[in-house]
PDB file of C-alpha atoms and ligand atoms in Angstrom:
ATOM      1  CA  MET A   1     293.781 226.085  37.626  1.00  0.00           C
ATOM      2  CA  ASN A   2     295.900 225.947  40.775  1.00  0.00           C
ATOM      3  CA  TYR A   3     299.613 225.320  40.536  1.00  0.00           C
ATOM      4  CA  PRO A   4     301.423 223.343  43.201  1.00  0.00           C
ATOM      5  CA  VAL A   5     303.508 225.771  45.259  1.00  0.00           C
ATOM      6  CA  VAL A   6     307.257 225.059  45.272  1.00  0.00           C
ATOM      7  CA  LEU A   7     308.427 224.671  48.846  1.00  0.00           C
ATOM      8  CA  HIS A   8     311.681 225.628  50.542  1.00  0.00           C
ATOM      9  CA  PRO A   9     314.407 224.204  50.355  1.00  0.00           C
ATOM     10  CA  ASP A  10     313.744 223.509  46.627  1.00  0.00           C
ATOM     11  CA  LYS A  11     316.674 224.858  44.582  1.00  0.00           C
ATOM     12  CA  LEU A  12     314.246 226.545  42.160  1.00  0.00           C
ATOM     13  CA  LEU A  13     313.587 229.168  44.842  1.00  0.00           C
ATOM     14  CA  LYS A  14     317.277 230.141  44.945  1.00  0.00           C
ATOM     15  CA  LYS A  15     317.610 230.818  41.204  1.00  0.00           C
ATOM     16  CA  GLN A  16     317.850 234.204  39.541  1.00  0.00           C
ATOM     17  CA  ALA A  17     314.664 234.373  37.391  1.00  0.00           C
ATOM     18  CA  LYS A  18     314.847 235.285  33.695  1.00  0.00           C
ATOM     19  CA  LYS A  19     313.465 238.443  32.138  1.00  0.00           C
ATOM     20  CA  VAL A  20     310.206 238.065  30.231  1.00  0.00           C
ATOM     21  CA  GLU A  21     311.009 238.647  26.544  1.00  0.00           C
ATOM     22  CA  ALA A  22     307.496 238.459  25.102  1.00  0.00           C
ATOM     23  CA  ILE A  23     303.998 238.430  26.542  1.00  0.00           C
ATOM     24  CA  THR A  24     302.398 235.366  25.022  1.00  0.00           C
ATOM     25  CA  GLU A  25     298.967 233.718  25.326  1.00  0.00           C
ATOM     26  CA  GLU A  26     300.619 231.120  27.568  1.00  0.00           C
ATOM     27  CA  LEU A  27     301.937 233.843  29.842  1.00  0.00           C
ATOM     28  CA  ILE A  28     298.479 235.413  30.214  1.00  0.00           C
ATOM     29  CA  VAL A  29     297.051 232.012  31.226  1.00  0.00           C
ATOM     30  CA  MET A  30     299.910 231.651  33.696  1.00  0.00           C
ATOM     31  CA  LEU A  31     299.121 235.063  35.246  1.00  0.00           C
ATOM     32  CA  ASP A  32     295.465 234.054  35.708  1.00  0.00           C
ATOM     33  CA  ASN A  33     296.473 230.729  37.252  1.00  0.00           C
ATOM     34  CA  MET A  34     299.026 232.394  39.512  1.00  0.00           C
ATOM     35  CA  TYR A  35     296.306 234.661  40.868  1.00  0.00           C
ATOM     36  CA  GLU A  36     293.992 231.670  41.459  1.00  0.00           C
ATOM     37  CA  THR A  37     296.792 229.810  43.221  1.00  0.00           C
ATOM     38  CA  MET A  38     297.582 232.804  45.428  1.00  0.00           C
ATOM     39  CA  VAL A  39     293.929 233.231  46.451  1.00  0.00           C
ATOM     40  CA  ALA A  40     293.505 229.474  47.080  1.00  0.00           C
ATOM     41  CA  HIS A  41     296.385 229.673  49.575  1.00  0.00           C
ATOM     42  CA  ASP A  42     295.176 232.913  51.221  1.00  0.00           C
ATOM     43  CA  GLY A  43     298.312 234.649  50.015  1.00  0.00           C
ATOM     44  CA  VAL A  44     298.834 238.335  49.289  1.00  0.00           C
ATOM     45  CA  GLY A  45     301.544 237.743  46.692  1.00  0.00           C
ATOM     46  CA  LEU A  46     303.042 235.024  44.539  1.00  0.00           C
ATOM     47  CA  ALA A  47     306.142 235.055  42.346  1.00  0.00           C
ATOM     48  CA  ALA A  48     306.674 232.829  39.287  1.00  0.00           C
ATOM     49  CA  PRO A  49     309.599 230.861  40.836  1.00  0.00           C
ATOM     50  CA  GLN A  50     307.116 229.706  43.505  1.00  0.00           C
ATOM     51  CA  ILE A  51     305.185 227.811  40.830  1.00  0.00           C
ATOM     52  CA  GLY A  52     308.368 226.469  39.302  1.00  0.00           C
ATOM     53  CA  ARG A  53     308.728 229.047  36.515  1.00  0.00           C
ATOM     54  CA  SER A  54     311.992 230.958  36.355  1.00  0.00           C
ATOM     55  CA  LEU A  55     310.487 234.224  35.099  1.00  0.00           C
ATOM     56  CA  ARG A  56     310.445 237.790  36.454  1.00  0.00           C
ATOM     57  CA  ILE A  57     306.722 237.858  37.199  1.00  0.00           C
ATOM     58  CA  ALA A  58     304.758 238.410  40.399  1.00  0.00           C
ATOM     59  CA  VAL A  59     301.088 238.756  41.282  1.00  0.00           C
ATOM     60  CA  ILE A  60     300.034 240.817  44.295  1.00  0.00           C
ATOM     61  CA  GLN A  61     296.781 241.632  46.070  1.00  0.00           C
ATOM     62  CA  ALA A  62     297.225 243.025  49.547  1.00  0.00           C
ATOM     63  CA  ASP A  63     293.504 243.211  50.227  1.00  0.00           C
ATOM     64  CA  GLU A  64     290.453 241.588  48.597  1.00  0.00           C
ATOM     65  CA  GLU A  65     289.149 245.040  47.669  1.00  0.00           C
ATOM     66  CA  ASP A  66     292.377 246.068  45.945  1.00  0.00           C
ATOM     67  CA  ASP A  67     292.997 245.704  42.233  1.00  0.00           C
ATOM     68  CA  ILE A  68     295.186 242.766  41.251  1.00  0.00           C
ATOM     69  CA  LEU A  69     298.719 243.978  40.613  1.00  0.00           C
ATOM     70  CA  GLU A  70     300.607 241.986  37.996  1.00  0.00           C
ATOM     71  CA  LEU A  71     304.298 242.812  37.788  1.00  0.00           C
ATOM     72  CA  ILE A  72     306.298 241.805  34.728  1.00  0.00           C
ATOM     73  CA  ASN A  73     310.058 242.558  34.796  1.00  0.00           C
ATOM     74  CA  PRO A  74     309.703 244.869  37.828  1.00  0.00           C
ATOM     75  CA  GLU A  75     312.613 247.065  38.931  1.00  0.00           C
ATOM     76  CA  ILE A  76     313.078 249.309  41.936  1.00  0.00           C
ATOM     77  CA  VAL A  77     313.715 252.865  40.762  1.00  0.00           C
ATOM     78  CA  SER A  78     314.151 254.470  44.180  1.00  0.00           C
ATOM     79  CA  PHE A  79     313.576 253.753  47.851  1.00  0.00           C
ATOM     80  CA  GLU A  80     313.701 255.406  51.250  1.00  0.00           C
ATOM     81  CA  GLY A  81     313.441 254.579  54.941  1.00  0.00           C
ATOM     82  CA  GLU A  82     313.497 251.256  56.700  1.00  0.00           C
ATOM     83  CA  THR A  83     311.000 249.369  58.842  1.00  0.00           C
ATOM     84  CA  ILE A  84     310.986 245.937  60.436  1.00  0.00           C
ATOM     85  CA  ASP A  85     307.834 243.843  60.429  1.00  0.00           C
ATOM     86  CA  VAL A  86     306.565 240.273  60.387  1.00  0.00           C
ATOM     87  CA  GLU A  87     306.576 238.300  57.131  1.00  0.00           C
ATOM     88  CA  ALA A  88     305.562 234.851  55.994  1.00  0.00           C
ATOM     89  CA  CYS A  89     305.771 233.012  52.677  1.00  0.00           C
ATOM     90  CA  LEU A  90     303.623 230.411  50.894  1.00  0.00           C
ATOM     91  CA  SER A  91     306.841 228.514  50.092  1.00  0.00           C
ATOM     92  CA  ILE A  92     307.854 228.333  53.775  1.00  0.00           C
ATOM     93  CA  PRO A  93     304.696 227.256  55.619  1.00  0.00           C
ATOM     94  CA  GLY A  94     304.561 227.746  59.388  1.00  0.00           C
ATOM     95  CA  LYS A  95     307.594 230.055  59.546  1.00  0.00           C
ATOM     96  CA  TYR A  96     307.529 233.768  60.323  1.00  0.00           C
ATOM     97  CA  GLY A  97     310.269 236.335  60.536  1.00  0.00           C
ATOM     98  CA  LEU A  98     311.057 239.930  61.366  1.00  0.00           C
ATOM     99  CA  VAL A  99     312.343 241.422  58.131  1.00  0.00           C
ATOM    100  CA  PRO A 100     313.783 244.893  57.474  1.00  0.00           C
ATOM    101  CA  ARG A 101     312.424 246.508  54.287  1.00  0.00           C
ATOM    102  CA  HIS A 102     312.400 249.918  52.678  1.00  0.00           C
ATOM    103  CA  ASP A 103     309.497 252.039  53.856  1.00  0.00           C
ATOM    104  CA  ARG A 104     308.690 253.509  50.513  1.00  0.00           C
ATOM    105  CA  ILE A 105     309.660 252.392  47.037  1.00  0.00           C
ATOM    106  CA  VAL A 106     309.091 253.475  43.472  1.00  0.00           C
ATOM    107  CA  ILE A 107     309.046 250.623  40.955  1.00  0.00           C
ATOM    108  CA  ARG A 108     308.811 250.336  37.203  1.00  0.00           C
ATOM    109  CA  TYR A 109     307.143 247.304  35.627  1.00  0.00           C
ATOM    110  CA  PHE A 110     305.121 246.089  32.657  1.00  0.00           C
ATOM    111  CA  ASP A 111     301.519 244.892  32.804  1.00  0.00           C
ATOM    112  CA  ARG A 112     300.003 242.045  30.730  1.00  0.00           C
ATOM    113  CA  GLU A 113     299.323 244.447  27.862  1.00  0.00           C
ATOM    114  CA  GLY A 114     303.014 245.268  27.731  1.00  0.00           C
ATOM    115  CA  VAL A 115     302.427 248.809  28.998  1.00  0.00           C
ATOM    116  CA  GLU A 116     305.130 250.211  31.269  1.00  0.00           C
ATOM    117  CA  TYR A 117     304.083 251.771  34.568  1.00  0.00           C
ATOM    118  CA  GLU A 118     305.707 253.509  37.485  1.00  0.00           C
ATOM    119  CA  LEU A 119     304.214 252.893  40.911  1.00  0.00           C
ATOM    120  CA  GLU A 120     304.893 254.362  44.334  1.00  0.00           C
ATOM    121  CA  ALA A 121     304.164 252.126  47.312  1.00  0.00           C
ATOM    122  CA  ASP A 122     304.621 252.433  51.040  1.00  0.00           C
ATOM    123  CA  ASP A 123     304.079 250.489  54.272  1.00  0.00           C
ATOM    124  CA  TYR A 124     302.591 246.997  53.964  1.00  0.00           C
ATOM    125  CA  PHE A 125     302.046 247.245  50.194  1.00  0.00           C
ATOM    126  CA  SER A 126     305.677 248.226  49.675  1.00  0.00           C
ATOM    127  CA  ARG A 127     306.758 245.297  51.881  1.00  0.00           C
ATOM    128  CA  ILE A 128     304.796 242.743  49.821  1.00  0.00           C
ATOM    129  CA  ILE A 129     306.267 244.074  46.567  1.00  0.00           C
ATOM    130  CA  GLN A 130     309.820 243.853  47.962  1.00  0.00           C
ATOM    131  CA  HIS A 131     309.184 240.308  49.248  1.00  0.00           C
ATOM    132  CA  GLU A 132     307.896 239.173  45.829  1.00  0.00           C
ATOM    133  CA  MET A 133     310.670 240.964  43.926  1.00  0.00           C
ATOM    134  CA  ASP A 134     313.247 239.222  46.131  1.00  0.00           C
ATOM    135  CA  HIS A 135     311.831 235.871  44.941  1.00  0.00           C
ATOM    136  CA  LEU A 136     312.859 236.880  41.398  1.00  0.00           C
ATOM    137  CA  ASP A 137     316.468 237.122  42.608  1.00  0.00           C
ATOM    138  CA  GLY A 138     316.339 233.844  44.512  1.00  0.00           C
ATOM    139  CA  ILE A 139     316.130 235.598  47.896  1.00  0.00           C
ATOM    140  CA  LEU A 140     313.749 234.392  50.614  1.00  0.00           C
ATOM    141  CA  PHE A 141     312.551 236.311  53.672  1.00  0.00           C
ATOM    142  CA  ILE A 142     314.420 233.841  55.911  1.00  0.00           C
ATOM    143  CA  ASP A 143     317.659 235.050  54.263  1.00  0.00           C
ATOM    144  CA  LYS A 144     316.969 238.610  55.456  1.00  0.00           C
ATOM    145  CA  ALA A 145     315.107 238.041  58.716  1.00  0.00           C
ATOM    146  CA  THR A 146     316.686 239.417  61.883  1.00  0.00           C
ATOM    147  CA  ARG A 147     314.628 236.921  63.867  1.00  0.00           C
ATOM    148  CA  LEU A 148     312.781 233.735  62.837  1.00  0.00           C
ATOM    149  CA  MET A 149     309.642 232.686  64.661  1.00  0.00           C
ATOM    150  CA  SER A 150     307.231 229.775  64.892  1.00  0.00           C
ATOM    151  CA  GLU A 151     303.507 230.511  64.670  1.00  0.00           C
ATOM    152  CA  GLU A 152     303.187 230.605  68.489  1.00  0.00           C
ATOM    153  CA  GLU A 153     306.125 233.003  68.808  1.00  0.00           C
ATOM    154  CA  MET A 154     304.648 235.233  66.091  1.00  0.00           C
ATOM    155  CA  VAL A 155     301.249 235.356  67.810  1.00  0.00           C
ATOM    156  CA  GLN A 156     302.977 236.206  71.092  1.00  0.00           C
ATOM    157  CA  TYR A 157     305.034 238.913  69.377  1.00  0.00           C
ATOM    158  CA  MET A 158     301.910 240.496  67.871  1.00  0.00           C
ATOM    159  CA  GLU A 159     300.158 240.442  71.260  1.00  0.00           C
ATOM    160  CA  GLU A 160     303.137 242.146  72.903  1.00  0.00           C
ATOM    161  CA  LEU A 161     303.062 244.832  70.209  1.00  0.00           C
ATOM    162  CA  GLU A 162     299.382 245.486  70.860  1.00  0.00           C
ATOM    163  CA  ASN A 163     299.928 245.735  74.613  1.00  0.00           C
ATOM    164  CA  ASP A 164     302.733 248.251  74.264  1.00  0.00           C
TER     165      ASP A 164
HETATM  166 ZN1   ZN B   1     307.337 234.462  49.467  1.00  0.00          ZN
END
């Protein structure tokens, strides 16, 4: 089942999401539906506030061939470096932005079985995780962007990068 995606400037997107206290049957169904919703919208990540649920949960799949990453109560343990790159968001259609993020992060999170994991991520993967984790604190990429762009401006920016 696909959820409707909550769109900016809905106040739900600005709320601090609540910690998951127990992994229930309902939560498992929600994780499956979140993944379906993300894929249906050609997204690479989706956080629970984006489907109107104020919970610290995100689903991520940077590439079709990657495993699905389900983050429950994720926390950043350490980080290093900084890079600026283009981001977009399913909740803010048609907008792009240049957003500074940590290069490399280590996170701790729980999976749907309630098992705790530590994960190191860098580059694009690290960027997606940070974008989704920001959603759990009510932060959107437009809040952090050093420059906002329309689709045409983004395409032009990418072309200039390639020609450099
Ligand atoms: Zn987003």
